[in-house]
Amino acid sequence: MQLARVLGNVVSTVKNEGLEGRKLIIIQPLDGELQPAGKPMVAIDSVGAGYKELVFWCRGKEASFPFEGSEVPTDCTIIGIVDSDDHVKSIATGARK
Amino acid sequence: MILAKVLGNVVATQKNQRYSGARIMLVQPINPDGTVRGVSMLALDSVDSGEGDVVLVVQEGWAASTASTGEPGAAIDSAIVGVVDFIEED
């Protein structure tokens, strides 16, 4: 899993029916210092993530597991919301600015 | 598996229910010589690892979910499955 910041969302009406009723969210993956790391991606929400929230997401086939039973074609799903930016404890040097 | 160093952990109250009770650790992948490699990431702990530990991380869902929650089929793609005592490089 990886940390990410919610940047916004995507609206798509013509799509695979497995995506029906799922919120499509744009996320920017982050490193442990909450700095951007990697390319922005579109994730499916499974926990009610909101704009600018610090979340974490799961990749691969496992990303479809929160939606048991339904076949959701996703490889990137938000599965948790970090309580706040301060709830990422790290001993790495170069603490967050 | 990959080698990584445990940097700390992340607290998230609102999360997928399979994560309840699991420790979400922040880990930094490293090379065998200890140098940093790539971006830090999250992995569920299954061996009571702590900050500063060098650990083994499995990055495949079936193994990660089984190791960290006892059963496969959870939205988990990485788990800490061992604490490294030392690394011998001939």
XYZ file of N, CA and C in Angstrom:
561
model
N 0.868 -1.199 0.000
C 0.000 0.000 0.000
C 0.887 1.225 0.000
N 0.302 2.351 -0.365
C 1.085 3.599 -0.400
C 0.203 4.768 0.036
N 0.859 5.758 0.600
C 0.133 6.969 1.004
C -0.196 7.787 -0.243
N -1.250 8.609 -0.175
C -1.587 9.475 -1.309
C -2.451 10.625 -0.821
N -2.457 11.688 -1.638
C -3.309 12.833 -1.346
C -4.440 12.851 -2.362
N -5.673 13.099 -1.911
C -6.814 13.175 -2.843
C -6.766 14.527 -3.542
N -6.697 14.505 -4.868
C -6.585 15.754 -5.644
C -7.935 16.198 -6.188
N -8.818 15.228 -6.459
C -10.102 15.593 -7.050
C -10.806 14.331 -7.501
N -11.800 14.476 -8.371
C -12.442 13.244 -8.833
C -12.717 13.294 -10.321
N -13.128 12.130 -10.832
C -13.338 11.968 -12.266
C -14.775 11.507 -12.456
N -15.460 12.116 -13.415
C -16.822 11.677 -13.713
C -16.784 10.972 -15.061
N -17.319 9.753 -15.101
C -17.332 9.003 -16.362
C -18.658 8.273 -16.459
N -19.460 8.646 -17.442
C -20.761 7.980 -17.553
C -20.649 6.750 -18.462
N -19.854 6.860 -19.521
C -19.714 5.691 -20.411
C -18.530 4.882 -19.891
N -18.852 3.779 -19.204
C -17.746 3.013 -18.599
C -18.205 1.577 -18.408
N -17.267 0.742 -18.036
C -17.547 -0.659 -17.756
C -18.588 -0.724 -16.632
N -19.575 -1.614 -16.789
C -20.661 -1.596 -15.785
C -20.149 -2.003 -14.406
N -18.989 -2.689 -14.352
C -18.424 -3.023 -13.040
C -18.059 -1.778 -12.257
N -17.933 -0.631 -12.968
C -17.560 0.621 -12.280
C -18.782 1.433 -11.906
N -19.980 0.910 -12.242
C -21.227 1.637 -11.946
C -21.282 2.010 -10.465
N -21.631 3.271 -10.189
C -21.869 3.655 -8.795
C -20.615 3.757 -7.954
N -19.439 3.680 -8.572
C -18.184 3.784 -7.798
C -17.612 5.188 -7.970
N -17.115 5.759 -6.878
C -16.508 7.090 -6.985
C -15.084 6.955 -7.532
N -14.798 7.710 -8.622
C -13.453 7.701 -9.209
C -12.702 8.916 -8.686
N -11.593 8.687 -8.022
C -10.884 9.764 -7.323
C -9.471 9.899 -7.877
N -9.037 11.129 -8.118
C -7.650 11.352 -8.558
C -6.779 11.439 -7.309
N -5.708 10.638 -7.274
C -4.807 10.675 -6.113
C -3.383 10.934 -6.583
N -2.607 11.595 -5.727
C -1.168 11.783 -5.967
C -0.426 10.919 -4.939
N 0.224 9.826 -5.383
C 0.966 8.999 -4.428
C 2.031 9.830 -3.702
N 2.236 9.536 -2.413
C 3.191 10.293 -1.597
C 4.208 9.343 -0.972
N 5.381 9.905 -0.587
C 6.356 9.082 0.163
C 6.144 9.337 1.656
N 7.060 8.799 2.476
C 6.892 8.906 3.923
C 6.952 10.328 4.428
N 7.533 11.224 3.596
C 7.619 12.636 3.997
C 6.424 13.428 3.449
N 5.437 12.680 2.950
C 4.243 13.287 2.345
C 4.597 14.170 1.169
N 5.701 13.829 0.475
C 6.053 14.560 -0.752
C 5.598 13.719 -1.943
N 5.214 14.390 -3.062
C 4.744 13.625 -4.222
C 5.785 12.612 -4.668
N 5.312 11.406 -4.980
C 6.243 10.345 -5.415
C 5.500 9.491 -6.436
N 5.819 9.679 -7.707
C 5.138 8.887 -8.724
C 4.036 9.691 -9.381
N 3.369 9.049 -10.318
C 2.390 9.757 -11.136
C 1.005 9.765 -10.494
N 0.211 10.841 -10.743
C -1.174 10.850 -10.271
C -1.925 9.680 -10.899
N -2.878 9.137 -10.123
C -3.610 7.968 -10.611
C -5.089 8.156 -10.317
N -5.916 7.313 -10.972
C -7.351 7.337 -10.663
C -7.651 6.100 -9.830
N -8.183 6.332 -8.638
C -8.468 5.221 -7.727
C -9.967 5.138 -7.494
N -10.414 3.956 -7.111
C -11.818 3.810 -6.731
C -11.886 3.950 -5.218
N -12.892 4.666 -4.730
C -12.993 4.892 -3.292
C -13.779 3.765 -2.629
N -13.286 3.320 -1.456
C -14.079 2.307 -0.720
C -14.284 2.736 0.724
N -13.841 3.955 1.084
C -14.002 4.385 2.484
C -14.534 5.809 2.613
N -14.968 6.434 1.535
C -15.535 7.777 1.639
C -14.471 8.851 1.742
N -13.439 8.751 0.934
C -12.342 9.721 1.002
C -12.801 11.051 0.416
N -12.331 12.155 1.027
C -12.724 13.482 0.570
C -11.545 14.254 0.009
N -11.850 15.400 -0.572
C -10.821 16.215 -1.210
C -9.715 16.584 -0.226
N -8.475 16.459 -0.662
C -7.288 16.857 0.094
C -6.969 15.932 1.277
N -7.751 14.880 1.474
C -7.470 13.998 2.597
C -6.237 13.144 2.292
N -5.537 12.764 3.389
C -4.394 11.853 3.273
C -4.949 10.439 3.387
N -4.746 9.654 2.315
C -5.330 8.309 2.282
C -4.226 7.299 1.998
N -4.587 6.016 2.002
C -3.649 5.032 1.454
C -4.449 4.087 0.577
N -3.737 3.521 -0.428
C -4.428 2.735 -1.447
C -3.717 1.416 -1.661
N -4.465 0.463 -2.210
C -3.951 -0.878 -2.444
C -3.923 -1.101 -3.949
N -2.892 -1.808 -4.448
C -2.802 -1.995 -5.910
C -3.055 -3.455 -6.262
N -3.299 -3.689 -7.564
C -3.392 -5.054 -8.070
C -4.765 -5.670 -7.878
N -4.802 -6.974 -8.063
C -6.070 -7.708 -7.970
C -6.723 -7.461 -6.600
N -5.889 -7.335 -5.560
C -6.432 -7.166 -4.210
C -7.292 -5.909 -4.114
N -7.063 -4.961 -5.043
C -7.815 -3.705 -4.983
C -9.304 -3.935 -5.215
N -9.644 -5.080 -5.798
C -11.082 -5.307 -6.045
C -11.735 -6.050 -4.879
N -10.929 -6.484 -3.898
C -11.492 -7.314 -2.823
C -12.478 -6.588 -1.912
N -12.326 -5.244 -1.669
C -13.320 -4.593 -0.814
C -14.741 -4.687 -1.373
N -14.838 -4.910 -2.693
C -16.179 -4.941 -3.297
C -16.579 -6.384 -3.525
N -16.643 -7.146 -2.437
C -16.846 -8.596 -2.570
C -18.066 -8.901 -3.436
N -17.951 -9.955 -4.194
C -19.094 -10.415 -4.976
C -19.169 -9.724 -6.322
N -19.021 -8.373 -6.342
C -19.172 -7.723 -7.650
C -17.811 -7.698 -8.342
N -17.843 -7.802 -9.648
C -16.599 -7.805 -10.413
C -16.240 -6.359 -10.743
N -15.404 -5.738 -9.927
C -15.027 -4.343 -10.160
C -13.638 -4.323 -10.813
N -13.545 -3.857 -12.054
C -12.256 -3.848 -12.747
C -11.369 -2.708 -12.243
N -10.735 -2.899 -11.097
C -9.866 -1.853 -10.558
C -8.521 -2.443 -10.164
N -7.466 -1.644 -10.311
C -6.155 -2.085 -9.806
C -5.642 -1.073 -8.794
N -6.517 -0.151 -8.360
C -6.081 0.915 -7.453
C -7.307 1.354 -6.655
N -7.334 1.024 -5.366
C -8.512 1.342 -4.536
C -8.069 1.985 -3.233
N -8.753 3.074 -2.870
C -8.468 3.720 -1.579
C -9.119 2.889 -0.487
N -8.323 2.419 0.468
C -8.843 1.511 1.488
C -8.694 2.066 2.890
N -8.162 3.275 3.039
C -8.041 3.829 4.390
C -7.755 5.315 4.345
N -8.213 6.020 5.386
C -7.957 7.455 5.505
C -7.108 7.671 6.746
N -5.942 8.277 6.562
C -5.045 8.534 7.701
C -5.679 9.618 8.565
N -5.646 9.460 9.902
C -6.358 10.386 10.791
C -5.982 11.838 10.522
N -4.681 12.098 10.335
C -4.254 13.465 9.952
C -2.814 13.361 9.456
N -2.310 14.444 8.871
C -0.923 14.408 8.378
C 0.052 14.103 9.512
N -0.354 14.440 10.743
C 0.557 14.206 11.870
C 0.519 12.752 12.344
N -0.393 11.982 11.756
C -0.493 10.585 12.198
C 0.381 9.664 11.356
N 1.368 10.282 10.670
C 2.369 9.462 9.966
C 3.671 9.641 10.739
N 4.017 8.645 11.561
C 5.197 8.780 12.416
C 6.391 8.211 11.659
N 7.468 8.993 11.536
C 8.631 8.477 10.793
C 9.923 8.943 11.438
N 10.906 8.006 11.534
C 12.197 8.372 12.118
C 13.143 8.873 11.028
N 12.602 8.960 9.754
C 13.506 9.357 8.663
C 14.025 10.769 8.917
N 15.261 11.024 8.460
C 15.805 12.396 8.618
C 15.057 13.305 7.659
N 15.290 14.621 7.786
C 14.590 15.544 6.879
C 13.113 15.463 7.171
N 12.798 15.745 8.461
C 11.379 15.652 8.850
C 10.568 16.619 8.003
N 9.273 16.422 8.000
C 8.391 17.199 7.118
C 8.544 18.697 7.411
N 8.478 19.452 6.305
C 8.595 20.917 6.499
C 7.317 21.420 7.119
N 10.600 -11.429 -1.927
C 10.515 -10.401 -0.866
C 11.555 -9.328 -1.099
N 11.387 -8.218 -0.407
C 12.407 -7.157 -0.489
C 12.854 -6.837 0.926
N 14.015 -6.211 1.008
C 14.527 -5.731 2.297
C 14.032 -4.300 2.488
N 13.701 -3.951 3.735
C 13.244 -2.580 3.988
C 13.557 -2.210 5.419
N 13.549 -0.900 5.679
C 13.782 -0.434 7.043
C 12.481 0.165 7.558
N 12.115 -0.175 8.783
C 10.862 0.347 9.342
C 11.112 1.782 9.806
N 10.368 2.731 9.238
C 10.532 4.145 9.599
C 9.576 4.533 10.714
N 8.423 3.901 10.738
C 7.429 4.288 11.740
C 6.104 3.640 11.414
N 5.026 4.311 11.791
C 3.733 3.714 11.479
C 2.711 4.789 11.165
N 1.529 4.322 10.740
C 0.474 5.243 10.317
C -0.790 4.877 11.084
N -1.499 5.912 11.578
C -2.739 5.656 12.316
C -3.908 6.053 11.413
N -4.825 5.096 11.175
C -5.990 5.396 10.337
C -7.190 4.720 10.964
N -8.108 5.527 11.479
C -9.278 4.938 12.131
C -10.265 4.454 11.088
N -10.450 5.259 10.042
C -11.421 4.911 9.004
C -10.712 4.115 7.921
N -10.973 2.797 7.896
C -10.246 1.961 6.925
C -11.042 0.690 6.666
N -10.597 -0.068 5.677
C -11.209 -1.344 5.334
C -11.216 -2.236 6.578
N -12.351 -2.916 6.803
C -12.486 -3.600 8.103
C -11.468 -4.720 8.283
N -10.913 -5.272 7.220
C -9.912 -6.322 7.375
C -8.635 -5.770 8.006
N -8.521 -4.433 8.051
C -7.312 -3.824 8.625
C -7.437 -3.622 10.127
N -8.631 -3.859 10.696
C -8.791 -3.534 12.119
C -7.858 -4.411 12.941
N -7.154 -3.755 13.871
C -6.233 -4.485 14.728
C -4.865 -4.676 14.113
N -4.706 -4.305 12.824
C -3.394 -4.519 12.192
C -2.539 -3.275 12.376
N -1.231 -3.454 12.470
C -0.311 -2.320 12.580
C 0.152 -1.954 11.178
N -0.141 -0.690 10.779
C 0.231 -0.227 9.440
C 1.592 0.452 9.562
N 2.619 -0.206 9.054
C 3.981 0.316 9.207
C 4.429 1.070 7.969
N 5.228 2.128 8.222
C 5.836 2.883 7.123
C 7.241 2.306 6.928
N 7.517 1.765 5.746
C 8.817 1.139 5.525
C 9.516 1.742 4.313
N 10.851 1.768 4.363
C 11.659 2.305 3.258
C 12.454 1.145 2.644
N 12.128 0.759 1.395
C 12.905 -0.311 0.752
C 14.392 0.043 0.710
N 15.252 -0.948 0.988
C 16.700 -0.700 0.973
C 17.408 -1.799 0.192
N 18.665 -1.510 -0.209
C 19.531 -2.510 -0.837
C 20.182 -3.323 0.280
N 20.743 -4.499 -0.078
C 21.404 -5.312 0.950
C 22.492 -4.547 1.704
N 23.078 -3.519 1.047
C 24.119 -2.776 1.779
C 23.517 -1.652 2.633
N 22.173 -1.582 2.663
C 21.538 -0.616 3.542
C 21.182 0.700 2.885
N 21.625 0.894 1.626
C 21.313 2.184 0.984
C 19.844 2.194 0.559
N 19.291 3.425 0.549
C 17.863 3.587 0.236
C 17.609 3.246 -1.232
N 16.446 2.625 -1.511
C 16.108 2.292 -2.909
C 14.614 2.530 -3.081
N 14.260 3.524 -3.907
C 12.847 3.720 -4.221
C 12.112 4.471 -3.132
N 10.785 4.396 -3.215
C 9.917 5.236 -2.389
C 9.445 4.466 -1.153
N 9.304 5.170 -0.037
C 8.784 4.490 1.161
C 7.318 4.112 0.912
N 6.870 3.078 1.600
C 5.535 2.529 1.343
C 4.957 1.984 2.648
N 3.745 1.455 2.576
C 3.111 0.922 3.785
C 3.058 -0.598 3.714
N 3.215 -1.246 4.841
C 3.107 -2.710 4.887
C 2.538 -3.092 6.242
N 1.662 -4.102 6.250
C 1.083 -4.528 7.523
C 2.080 -5.410 8.259
N 2.181 -5.194 9.564
C 3.150 -5.959 10.344
C 2.550 -7.288 10.780
N 3.382 -8.349 10.721
C 2.889 -9.640 11.238
C 3.922 -10.265 12.155
N 4.995 -9.512 12.466
C 6.050 -10.085 13.308
C 6.466 -9.117 14.409
N 5.585 -8.182 14.781
C 5.911 -7.210 15.835
C 7.207 -6.461 15.572
N 7.383 -5.978 14.349
C 8.605 -5.224 14.039
C 8.460 -3.809 14.612
N 9.612 -3.152 14.810
C 9.582 -1.798 15.380
C 10.414 -0.843 14.554
N 10.352 0.441 14.927
C 11.111 1.459 14.183
C 12.584 1.092 14.160
N 13.213 1.306 13.011
C 14.642 1.059 12.905
C 14.981 -0.367 12.533
N 14.018 -1.286 12.646
C 14.307 -2.679 12.276
C 14.489 -2.799 10.772
N 15.421 -3.696 10.377
C 15.484 -4.089 8.965
C 14.582 -5.304 8.835
N 13.682 -5.275 7.860
C 12.670 -6.328 7.765
C 12.555 -6.900 6.354
N 11.840 -8.039 6.269
C 11.510 -8.649 4.976
C 10.070 -8.263 4.668
N 9.824 -7.779 3.448
C 8.466 -7.392 3.071
C 8.034 -8.207 1.857
N 6.871 -8.850 1.964
C 6.317 -9.582 0.816
C 5.322 -8.649 0.128
N 5.391 -8.588 -1.215
C 4.573 -7.611 -1.950
C 3.584 -8.304 -2.861
N 2.930 -9.330 -2.344
C 1.922 -9.990 -3.166
C 0.711 -10.200 -2.271
N -0.481 -9.919 -2.804
C -1.675 -9.855 -1.978
C -1.998 -11.106 -1.193
N -1.950 -12.268 -1.894
C -2.378 -13.492 -1.219
C -1.512 -13.754 0.001
N -0.196 -13.630 -0.232
C 0.738 -13.892 0.873
C 0.601 -12.807 1.946
N 0.497 -11.530 1.499
C 0.460 -10.436 2.464
C -0.792 -10.506 3.330
N -1.917 -10.794 2.688
C -3.175 -10.841 3.435
C -3.180 -12.011 4.416
N -2.666 -13.149 3.965
C -2.641 -14.332 4.839
C -1.689 -14.110 6.009
N -0.515 -13.522 5.713
C 0.487 -13.327 6.773
C -0.027 -12.343 7.822
N -0.712 -11.277 7.362
C -1.050 -10.222 8.323
C -2.422 -10.381 8.950
N -3.340 -11.120 8.289
C -4.673 -11.242 8.902
C -5.087 -12.701 9.079
N -4.237 -13.621 8.649
C -4.559 -15.031 8.838
C -5.359 -15.632 7.706
N -5.950 -14.774 6.878
C -6.726 -15.301 5.748
C -6.426 -14.494 4.515
N -6.519 -15.136 3.331
C -6.332 -14.368 2.098
C -7.584 -13.554 1.800
N -7.536 -12.796 0.691
C -8.753 -12.134 0.219
C -9.011 -10.769 0.805
N -7.991 -10.148 1.416
C -8.201 -8.773 1.900
C -7.477 -7.822 0.958
N -7.868 -6.556 1.000
C -7.251 -5.558 0.127
C -5.917 -5.129 0.710
N -4.988 -6.064 0.761
C -3.658 -5.823 1.327
C -2.647 -6.290 0.296
N -1.655 -5.439 -0.060
C -0.707 -5.906 -1.079
C 0.706 -6.058 -0.531
N 0.945 -5.634 0.735
C 2.313 -5.766 1.277
C 2.254 -6.067 2.765
N 3.169 -6.944 3.222
C 3.206 -7.265 4.654
C 4.645 -7.536 5.073
N 4.946 -7.185 6.316
C 6.267 -7.486 6.880
C 6.198 -8.917 7.396
N 7.084 -9.779 6.904
C 7.029 -11.191 7.269
C 8.277 -11.672 7.984
N 9.190 -10.756 8.311
C 10.377 -11.202 9.040
C 11.215 -10.021 9.475
N 11.887 -10.173 10.634
C 12.844 -9.153 11.083
C 14.233 -9.707 10.818
N 15.066 -8.915 10.161
C 16.397 -9.396 9.767
C 17.377 -9.206 10.916
N 18.143 -10.305 11.258
C 19.190 -10.182 12.272
C 20.419 -9.553 11.645
N 20.909 -10.168 10.591
C 22.031 -9.548 9.876
C 22.069 -10.113 8.465
N 22.811 -9.424 7.614
C 22.900 -9.790 6.187
C 24.359 -10.119 5.887
N 24.586 -11.272 5.289
C 25.954 -11.668 4.931
C 26.099 -11.549 3.424
N 27.026 -10.697 2.999
C 27.253 -10.600 1.537
C 28.672 -11.051 1.255
N 28.800 -12.222 0.587
C 30.159 -12.735 0.348
C 30.841 -11.905 -0.723
